[in-house]
Amino acid sequence: MDSQGQQSAALAEGRRIYMGNLLYSVKPGDIEGLLQDAGYGDFEKIHISIDPVSGRNPGYCFVEFSTRAEADNALVSLPGLTVANRPVKVGPCVPKTQSQSQRREGRDGGFRSSQDGQRGTPFQRWGDWGDKKKVAAPQDSDGQGPYAALRHLDDMARGALDGRRLYVGGLGKMIDQAQNDAEIRELFASFESSIVAIGKRITPHPSAAEKPGNHHYCFVDFASTQDADDAVGAMHGRLLPGGGKLRVFRARGVTPLKPDDEAVADGANIGAPSSVDRHGSRASRPATETKPREDRSVRDERQKEIMQSNNWRMGPRA
């Protein structure tokens, strides 16, 4: 039975639950640790999305158990337990309609092969995590899913991909991840075969709205430093169909700015130190400016207050 068929069976049998209210920085291993500590070490799998550029999860995932009884017990015992000092929320899953499935696929940038007439994306973000003896993850062997995304992130952290990440700015607002992937691959059509990963498009700081033009941006990883350099030379300053110019620079460092961050317009300080304002956004500051590091406990508490101010819902249907 393929992965989609297994998920359908788990839904029909009531063995799949939704787990939400996750910090974006939480990794599959953190969720696995929570389940093991709660006495559910024999869970079947965690179905989760990991962005290969930012390392972010979407704020929720799905967990499948061996039996309906285990899933029912988890719905009772897991609420209030914490991952990274943040309480999780859980709920039962019901099958999505076809239209709901298509909408989520668009938001998450699911893989599409060339057989259906659409370009494939470098990563299929959604995939299964768990005991590899039990979890059949063909997407992982094809460079897809959470295992592959985390390997890519590890390579970047070790410097193995230095010089291969580009900042791409001057973009309009993202509709969904599929649209972002398609637009980037269209803009970089001459380099499409060299694109390894496309990050989610990032909304600029509100202050950018006062400036003319578009200021959304994303990060794109290429197969080699030469490919990245060639893309910069060919694409920086290119006129965009909707007006404005494309801004393409080599990203400094391997950690992209957070999705609330604003990149410097000329790209000179991408990846440079930044300060955190009272809204949790980062804004670039002069290199000569010094600022005491914020206490981590204070920062975590502030982040929780920000996140808890939102109207949390039970998440999308599975």
mmCIF file of C-alpha atoms in Angstrom:
data_model
loop_
_atom_site.group_PDB
_atom_site.id
_atom_site.type_symbol
_atom_site.label_atom_id
_atom_site.label_comp_id
_atom_site.label_asym_id
_atom_site.label_seq_id
_atom_site.Cartn_x
_atom_site.Cartn_y
_atom_site.Cartn_z
ATOM 1 C CA MET A 1 0.000 0.000 0.000
ATOM 2 C CA ASP A 2 1.434 3.418 -0.912
ATOM 3 C CA SER A 3 1.808 6.308 1.525
ATOM 4 C CA GLN A 4 -1.433 7.986 0.421
ATOM 5 C CA GLY A 5 -3.317 4.714 0.823
ATOM 6 C CA GLN A 6 -1.855 4.189 4.297
ATOM 7 C CA GLN A 7 -2.937 7.677 5.333
ATOM 8 C CA SER A 8 -6.455 7.059 4.031
ATOM 9 C CA ALA A 9 -6.624 3.802 5.992
ATOM 10 C CA ALA A 10 -5.428 5.516 9.182
ATOM 11 C CA LEU A 11 -8.071 8.223 8.752
ATOM 12 C CA ALA A 12 -10.836 5.744 8.101
ATOM 13 C CA GLU A 13 -9.838 3.687 11.147
ATOM 14 C CA GLY A 14 -9.502 6.729 13.430
ATOM 15 C CA ARG A 15 -5.797 6.129 14.086
ATOM 16 C CA ARG A 16 -4.629 9.574 12.963
ATOM 17 C CA ILE A 17 -4.676 12.731 15.082
ATOM 18 C CA TYR A 18 -3.810 16.371 14.506
ATOM 19 C CA MET A 19 -1.119 18.009 16.653
ATOM 20 C CA GLY A 20 -0.817 21.777 16.513
ATOM 21 C CA ASN A 21 0.352 24.941 18.267
ATOM 22 C CA LEU A 22 3.947 23.977 17.458
ATOM 23 C CA LEU A 23 6.731 26.514 17.356
ATOM 24 C CA TYR A 24 8.030 26.765 13.804
ATOM 25 C CA SER A 25 11.490 25.738 15.013
ATOM 26 C CA VAL A 26 10.299 22.355 16.298
ATOM 27 C CA LYS A 27 11.800 19.400 14.425
ATOM 28 C CA PRO A 28 10.305 15.902 13.933
ATOM 29 C CA GLY A 29 12.702 14.494 16.521
ATOM 30 C CA ASP A 30 11.269 16.858 19.148
ATOM 31 C CA ILE A 31 7.763 15.542 18.503
ATOM 32 C CA GLU A 32 9.052 11.977 18.562
ATOM 33 C CA GLY A 33 10.625 12.677 21.965
ATOM 34 C CA LEU A 34 7.318 14.030 23.295
ATOM 35 C CA LEU A 35 5.478 10.901 22.180
ATOM 36 C CA GLN A 36 8.076 8.600 23.702
ATOM 37 C CA ASP A 37 8.079 10.478 27.011
ATOM 38 C CA ALA A 38 4.276 10.266 27.076
ATOM 39 C CA GLY A 39 4.382 6.497 26.653
ATOM 40 C CA TYR A 40 3.634 6.361 22.918
ATOM 41 C CA GLY A 41 7.044 5.174 21.717
ATOM 42 C CA ASP A 42 5.364 2.627 19.469
ATOM 43 C CA PHE A 43 3.535 5.232 17.354
ATOM 44 C CA GLU A 44 3.385 4.459 13.634
ATOM 45 C CA LYS A 45 4.642 7.730 12.135
ATOM 46 C CA ILE A 46 4.625 11.506 12.190
ATOM 47 C CA HIS A 47 3.433 13.165 8.992
ATOM 48 C CA ILE A 48 5.075 16.589 8.866
ATOM 49 C CA SER A 49 6.310 19.287 6.507
ATOM 50 C CA ILE A 50 9.822 20.757 6.785
ATOM 51 C CA ASP A 51 10.981 23.660 4.639
ATOM 52 C CA PRO A 52 14.439 22.721 3.281
ATOM 53 C CA VAL A 53 15.683 26.328 3.347
ATOM 54 C CA SER A 54 14.349 27.745 6.620
ATOM 55 C CA GLY A 55 13.882 24.463 8.495
ATOM 56 C CA ARG A 56 10.424 25.596 9.584
ATOM 57 C CA ASN A 57 7.434 23.348 10.112
ATOM 58 C CA PRO A 58 3.959 24.788 9.332
ATOM 59 C CA GLY A 59 2.947 24.870 13.003
ATOM 60 C CA TYR A 60 1.225 21.497 12.988
ATOM 61 C CA CYS A 61 1.647 17.865 12.008
ATOM 62 C CA PHE A 62 -0.235 14.564 12.078
ATOM 63 C CA VAL A 63 0.509 11.477 14.159
ATOM 64 C CA GLU A 64 -0.614 7.950 13.312
ATOM 65 C CA PHE A 65 -0.937 5.176 15.858
ATOM 66 C CA SER A 66 -1.206 1.403 15.548
ATOM 67 C CA THR A 67 -4.729 1.246 16.938
ATOM 68 C CA ARG A 68 -7.780 3.441 17.379
ATOM 69 C CA ALA A 69 -7.529 2.956 21.148
ATOM 70 C CA GLU A 70 -4.021 4.456 21.218
ATOM 71 C CA ALA A 71 -5.183 7.431 19.177
ATOM 72 C CA ASP A 72 -8.162 7.983 21.494
ATOM 73 C CA ASN A 73 -5.913 7.802 24.554
ATOM 74 C CA ALA A 74 -3.504 10.296 22.974
ATOM 75 C CA LEU A 75 -6.344 12.766 22.410
ATOM 76 C CA VAL A 76 -6.935 12.721 26.156
ATOM 77 C CA SER A 77 -3.392 12.552 27.518
ATOM 78 C CA LEU A 78 -1.345 14.752 25.144
ATOM 79 C CA PRO A 79 -3.087 18.168 25.481
ATOM 80 C CA GLY A 80 -1.046 20.447 27.710
ATOM 81 C CA LEU A 81 2.215 18.562 27.276
ATOM 82 C CA THR A 82 4.943 20.794 25.925
ATOM 83 C CA VAL A 83 7.426 20.797 23.077
ATOM 84 C CA ALA A 84 10.098 23.493 23.432
ATOM 85 C CA ASN A 85 8.151 24.842 26.443
ATOM 86 C CA ARG A 86 5.006 25.325 24.350
ATOM 87 C CA PRO A 87 1.827 23.291 25.046
ATOM 88 C CA VAL A 88 0.569 21.260 22.126
ATOM 89 C CA LYS A 89 -3.003 21.076 20.944
ATOM 90 C CA VAL A 90 -4.463 17.875 19.547
ATOM 91 C CA GLY A 91 -7.635 16.882 17.784
ATOM 92 C CA PRO A 92 -9.125 14.058 15.743
ATOM 93 C CA CYS A 93 -8.741 13.988 11.973
ATOM 94 C CA VAL A 94 -11.417 13.587 9.360
ATOM 95 C CA PRO A 95 -10.821 13.011 5.641
ATOM 96 C CA LYS A 96 -10.526 16.091 3.456
ATOM 97 C CA THR A 97 -12.593 16.684 0.418
ATOM 98 C CA GLN A 98 -10.757 16.696 -2.903
ATOM 99 C CA SER A 99 -10.843 20.498 -3.090
ATOM 100 C CA GLN A 100 -9.371 20.802 0.411
ATOM 101 C CA SER A 101 -6.562 18.421 -0.535
ATOM 102 C CA GLN A 102 -5.771 20.456 -3.634
ATOM 103 C CA ARG A 103 -5.714 23.702 -1.642
ATOM 104 C CA ARG A 104 -3.288 22.319 0.921
ATOM 105 C CA GLU A 105 -1.091 20.873 -1.804
ATOM 106 C CA GLY A 106 -0.905 24.328 -3.329
ATOM 107 C CA ARG A 107 -0.053 25.994 -0.025
ATOM 108 C CA ASP A 108 2.677 23.519 0.804
ATOM 109 C CA GLY A 109 4.250 23.256 -2.617
ATOM 110 C CA GLY A 110 3.721 19.538 -3.081
ATOM 111 C CA PHE A 111 5.777 17.661 -5.656
ATOM 112 C CA ARG A 112 4.381 17.490 -9.177
ATOM 113 C CA SER A 113 6.078 15.332 -11.750
ATOM 114 C CA SER A 114 6.529 16.381 -15.358
ATOM 115 C CA GLN A 115 4.018 13.688 -16.330
ATOM 116 C CA ASP A 116 1.112 15.893 -15.314
ATOM 117 C CA GLY A 117 2.398 18.819 -17.347
ATOM 118 C CA GLN A 118 3.643 20.903 -14.444
ATOM 119 C CA ARG A 119 7.147 21.528 -13.220
ATOM 120 C CA GLY A 120 8.256 19.495 -10.239
ATOM 121 C CA THR A 121 9.367 21.303 -7.116
ATOM 122 C CA PRO A 122 12.807 20.504 -5.644
ATOM 123 C CA PHE A 123 11.362 19.242 -2.371
ATOM 124 C CA GLN A 124 8.121 17.608 -1.379
ATOM 125 C CA ARG A 125 7.878 19.171 2.050
ATOM 126 C CA TRP A 126 5.296 16.794 3.472
ATOM 127 C CA GLY A 127 6.560 13.336 4.347
ATOM 128 C CA ASP A 128 6.652 10.658 7.014
ATOM 129 C CA TRP A 129 8.972 10.556 10.011
ATOM 130 C CA GLY A 130 9.481 7.691 12.425
ATOM 131 C CA ASP A 131 10.986 4.239 12.713
ATOM 132 C CA LYS A 132 12.378 3.591 9.228
ATOM 133 C CA LYS A 133 11.653 -0.108 9.682
ATOM 134 C CA LYS A 134 7.963 0.750 9.832
ATOM 135 C CA VAL A 135 7.801 3.939 7.775
ATOM 136 C CA ALA A 136 7.950 3.446 4.037
ATOM 137 C CA ALA A 137 9.206 6.788 2.736
ATOM 138 C CA PRO A 138 9.941 6.520 -0.994
ATOM 139 C CA GLN A 139 9.974 10.317 -1.146
ATOM 140 C CA ASP A 140 13.064 10.295 1.073
ATOM 141 C CA SER A 141 15.019 8.137 -1.359
ATOM 142 C CA ASP A 142 14.111 10.608 -4.107
ATOM 143 C CA GLY A 143 15.427 13.580 -2.130
ATOM 144 C CA GLN A 144 12.035 14.459 -0.700
ATOM 145 C CA GLY A 145 10.380 14.671 2.713
ATOM 146 C CA PRO A 146 11.588 15.657 6.198
ATOM 147 C CA TYR A 147 14.671 13.429 6.264
ATOM 148 C CA ALA A 148 16.003 14.951 3.034
ATOM 149 C CA ALA A 149 15.111 18.490 4.136
ATOM 150 C CA LEU A 150 17.016 18.069 7.397
ATOM 151 C CA ARG A 151 20.010 16.614 5.574
ATOM 152 C CA HIS A 152 20.037 19.669 3.330
ATOM 153 C CA LEU A 153 19.894 21.954 6.361
ATOM 154 C CA ASP A 154 22.774 20.052 7.985
ATOM 155 C CA ASP A 155 24.856 20.419 4.834
ATOM 156 C CA MET A 156 24.240 24.155 4.853
ATOM 157 C CA ALA A 157 25.138 24.422 8.542
ATOM 158 C CA ARG A 158 28.428 22.615 7.923
ATOM 159 C CA GLY A 159 29.252 25.025 5.128
ATOM 160 C CA ALA A 160 29.053 22.323 2.483
ATOM 161 C CA LEU A 161 26.822 24.537 0.365
ATOM 162 C CA ASP A 162 28.494 27.896 0.994
ATOM 163 C CA GLY A 163 27.912 30.280 -1.870
ATOM 164 C CA ARG A 164 25.032 28.286 -3.316
ATOM 165 C CA ARG A 165 22.193 30.200 -1.630
ATOM 166 C CA LEU A 166 20.835 33.316 -3.314
ATOM 167 C CA TYR A 167 18.568 36.056 -2.049
ATOM 168 C CA VAL A 168 15.868 36.808 -4.640
ATOM 169 C CA GLY A 169 14.016 40.074 -3.979
ATOM 170 C CA GLY A 170 11.668 42.494 -5.667
ATOM 171 C CA LEU A 171 8.884 39.901 -5.675
ATOM 172 C CA GLY A 172 5.165 40.452 -5.195
ATOM 173 C CA LYS A 173 3.031 38.868 -2.484
ATOM 174 C CA MET A 174 2.931 35.083 -2.509
ATOM 175 C CA ILE A 175 -0.374 33.389 -3.279
ATOM 176 C CA ASP A 176 0.763 29.951 -2.161
ATOM 177 C CA GLN A 177 3.939 27.870 -2.204
ATOM 178 C CA ALA A 178 3.127 26.263 -5.548
ATOM 179 C CA GLN A 179 2.789 29.705 -7.134
ATOM 180 C CA ASN A 180 6.062 30.798 -5.543
ATOM 181 C CA ASP A 181 7.902 27.721 -6.822
ATOM 182 C CA ALA A 182 6.453 28.111 -10.311
ATOM 183 C CA GLU A 183 7.274 31.819 -10.519
ATOM 184 C CA ILE A 184 10.864 31.359 -9.337
ATOM 185 C CA ARG A 185 11.436 28.490 -11.735
ATOM 186 C CA GLU A 186 9.955 30.547 -14.549
ATOM 187 C CA LEU A 187 12.176 33.530 -13.764
ATOM 188 C CA PHE A 188 15.232 31.281 -13.550
ATOM 189 C CA ALA A 189 14.212 29.083 -16.480
ATOM 190 C CA SER A 190 17.768 29.040 -17.844
ATOM 191 C CA PHE A 191 18.981 27.672 -14.508
ATOM 192 C CA GLU A 192 15.996 25.491 -13.619
ATOM 193 C CA SER A 193 17.944 22.229 -13.657
ATOM 194 C CA SER A 194 20.403 23.730 -11.156
ATOM 195 C CA ILE A 195 17.799 24.716 -8.559
ATOM 196 C CA VAL A 196 17.943 22.463 -5.517
ATOM 197 C CA ALA A 197 15.531 24.133 -3.088
ATOM 198 C CA ILE A 198 13.184 27.124 -3.043
ATOM 199 C CA GLY A 199 12.276 28.611 0.318
ATOM 200 C CA LYS A 200 8.935 30.102 1.218
ATOM 201 C CA ARG A 201 8.427 33.697 0.139
ATOM 202 C CA ILE A 202 8.999 36.102 3.004
ATOM 203 C CA THR A 203 6.820 39.086 3.836
ATOM 204 C CA PRO A 204 8.874 42.247 4.370
ATOM 205 C CA HIS A 205 8.733 44.435 7.425
ATOM 206 C CA PRO A 206 5.702 46.802 7.351
ATOM 207 C CA SER A 207 8.021 49.782 6.978
ATOM 208 C CA ALA A 208 8.841 48.545 3.463
ATOM 209 C CA ALA A 209 5.300 49.447 2.383
ATOM 210 C CA GLU A 210 6.384 53.095 2.352
ATOM 211 C CA LYS A 211 8.946 52.355 -0.349
ATOM 212 C CA PRO A 212 8.009 52.028 -4.026
ATOM 213 C CA GLY A 213 7.975 48.627 -5.684
ATOM 214 C CA ASN A 214 7.669 45.085 -4.343
ATOM 215 C CA HIS A 215 9.720 43.917 -1.373
ATOM 216 C CA HIS A 216 8.804 40.266 -0.833
ATOM 217 C CA TYR A 217 11.718 37.886 -1.186
ATOM 218 C CA CYS A 218 12.848 34.292 -0.833
ATOM 219 C CA PHE A 219 16.023 32.221 -0.777
ATOM 220 C CA VAL A 220 16.968 29.753 -3.509
ATOM 221 C CA ASP A 221 19.660 27.072 -3.251
ATOM 222 C CA PHE A 222 21.584 25.993 -6.340
ATOM 223 C CA ALA A 223 23.546 22.867 -7.185
ATOM 224 C CA SER A 224 26.910 24.629 -7.325
ATOM 225 C CA THR A 225 28.566 27.939 -6.510
ATOM 226 C CA GLN A 226 29.182 28.491 -10.218
ATOM 227 C CA ASP A 227 25.494 28.002 -11.010
ATOM 228 C CA ALA A 228 24.593 30.513 -8.291
ATOM 229 C CA ASP A 229 27.135 33.051 -9.543
ATOM 230 C CA ASP A 230 25.917 32.638 -13.120
ATOM 231 C CA ALA A 231 22.335 33.204 -11.964
ATOM 232 C CA VAL A 232 23.335 36.419 -10.176
ATOM 233 C CA GLY A 233 25.123 37.723 -13.253
ATOM 234 C CA ALA A 234 22.242 36.913 -15.566
ATOM 235 C CA MET A 235 19.255 37.826 -13.389
ATOM 236 C CA HIS A 236 20.146 40.740 -11.095
ATOM 237 C CA GLY A 237 18.393 43.885 -12.318
ATOM 238 C CA ARG A 238 16.173 41.980 -14.765
ATOM 239 C CA LEU A 239 12.869 43.743 -15.401
ATOM 240 C CA LEU A 240 9.898 41.848 -13.966
ATOM 241 C CA PRO A 241 6.662 41.344 -15.943
ATOM 242 C CA GLY A 242 4.610 43.314 -13.417
ATOM 243 C CA GLY A 243 7.113 46.131 -13.161
ATOM 244 C CA GLY A 244 10.138 46.679 -11.007
ATOM 245 C CA LYS A 245 13.496 44.962 -11.071
ATOM 246 C CA LEU A 246 14.591 41.609 -9.738
ATOM 247 C CA ARG A 247 17.234 41.767 -7.002
ATOM 248 C CA VAL A 248 19.524 38.761 -6.834
ATOM 249 C CA PHE A 249 22.491 38.497 -4.488
ATOM 250 C CA ARG A 250 24.526 35.779 -2.854
ATOM 251 C CA ALA A 251 23.127 35.303 0.655
ATOM 252 C CA ARG A 252 25.600 35.818 3.461
ATOM 253 C CA GLY A 253 25.878 32.852 5.790
ATOM 254 C CA VAL A 254 23.644 29.816 5.600
ATOM 255 C CA THR A 255 20.759 30.834 7.875
ATOM 256 C CA PRO A 256 18.055 32.828 6.073
ATOM 257 C CA LEU A 257 16.284 35.644 7.829
ATOM 258 C CA LYS A 258 13.095 34.749 9.619
ATOM 259 C CA PRO A 259 9.795 35.155 7.724
ATOM 260 C CA ASP A 260 9.010 38.426 9.520
ATOM 261 C CA ASP A 261 12.354 39.883 8.551
ATOM 262 C CA GLU A 262 13.041 42.618 6.024
ATOM 263 C CA ALA A 263 16.023 42.258 3.737
ATOM 264 C CA VAL A 264 18.100 45.330 3.036
ATOM 265 C CA ALA A 265 17.043 46.803 -0.294
ATOM 266 C CA ASP A 266 20.487 46.634 -1.884
ATOM 267 C CA GLY A 267 21.190 43.160 -0.518
ATOM 268 C CA ALA A 268 24.470 44.269 1.036
ATOM 269 C CA ASN A 269 23.646 43.116 4.550
ATOM 270 C CA ILE A 270 21.668 39.946 3.910
ATOM 271 C CA GLY A 271 22.439 37.569 6.727
ATOM 272 C CA ALA A 272 24.134 40.345 8.712
ATOM 273 C CA PRO A 273 23.372 40.922 12.427
ATOM 274 C CA SER A 274 19.942 42.333 13.125
ATOM 275 C CA SER A 275 17.972 43.691 16.055
ATOM 276 C CA VAL A 276 14.601 42.474 17.290
ATOM 277 C CA ASP A 277 11.861 45.042 17.611
ATOM 278 C CA ARG A 278 8.952 44.852 20.015
ATOM 279 C CA HIS A 279 6.812 43.028 17.456
ATOM 280 C CA GLY A 280 9.300 40.201 17.058
ATOM 281 C CA SER A 281 10.464 41.368 13.627
ATOM 282 C CA ARG A 282 14.106 41.823 12.729
ATOM 283 C CA ALA A 283 15.476 44.951 11.117
ATOM 284 C CA SER A 284 19.021 45.472 9.927
ATOM 285 C CA ARG A 285 21.255 47.703 12.018
ATOM 286 C CA PRO A 286 24.646 49.294 11.344
ATOM 287 C CA ALA A 287 27.567 46.984 11.962
ATOM 288 C CA THR A 288 28.969 49.444 14.525
ATOM 289 C CA GLU A 289 25.885 49.325 16.706
ATOM 290 C CA THR A 290 26.058 47.115 19.760
ATOM 291 C CA LYS A 291 23.149 45.773 21.717
ATOM 292 C CA PRO A 292 23.069 43.394 24.703
ATOM 293 C CA ARG A 293 21.801 39.922 23.864
ATOM 294 C CA GLU A 294 18.251 39.485 25.047
ATOM 295 C CA ASP A 295 17.829 36.898 27.782
ATOM 296 C CA ARG A 296 16.516 33.710 26.208
ATOM 297 C CA SER A 297 13.829 33.117 28.825
ATOM 298 C CA VAL A 298 12.504 36.647 28.287
ATOM 299 C CA ARG A 299 12.541 36.177 24.524
ATOM 300 C CA ASP A 300 10.740 32.811 24.744
ATOM 301 C CA GLU A 301 8.072 34.257 27.023
ATOM 302 C CA ARG A 302 7.550 37.196 24.682
ATOM 303 C CA GLN A 303 7.273 34.858 21.720
ATOM 304 C CA LYS A 304 4.652 32.778 23.490
ATOM 305 C CA GLU A 305 2.617 35.904 24.251
ATOM 306 C CA ILE A 306 2.747 36.921 20.611
ATOM 307 C CA MET A 307 1.695 33.492 19.371
ATOM 308 C CA GLN A 308 -1.048 33.097 21.980
ATOM 309 C CA SER A 309 -2.560 36.417 20.944
ATOM 310 C CA ASN A 310 -3.628 34.814 17.660
ATOM 311 C CA ASN A 311 -6.966 33.051 17.264
ATOM 312 C CA TRP A 312 -5.799 29.453 17.173
ATOM 313 C CA ARG A 313 -8.016 26.941 15.501
ATOM 314 C CA MET A 314 -7.873 23.209 15.367
ATOM 315 C CA GLY A 315 -5.953 23.217 12.115
ATOM 316 C CA PRO A 316 -6.771 21.962 8.634
ATOM 317 C CA ARG A 317 -8.602 18.782 8.085
ATOM 318 C CA ALA A 318 -6.259 15.889 7.533
#
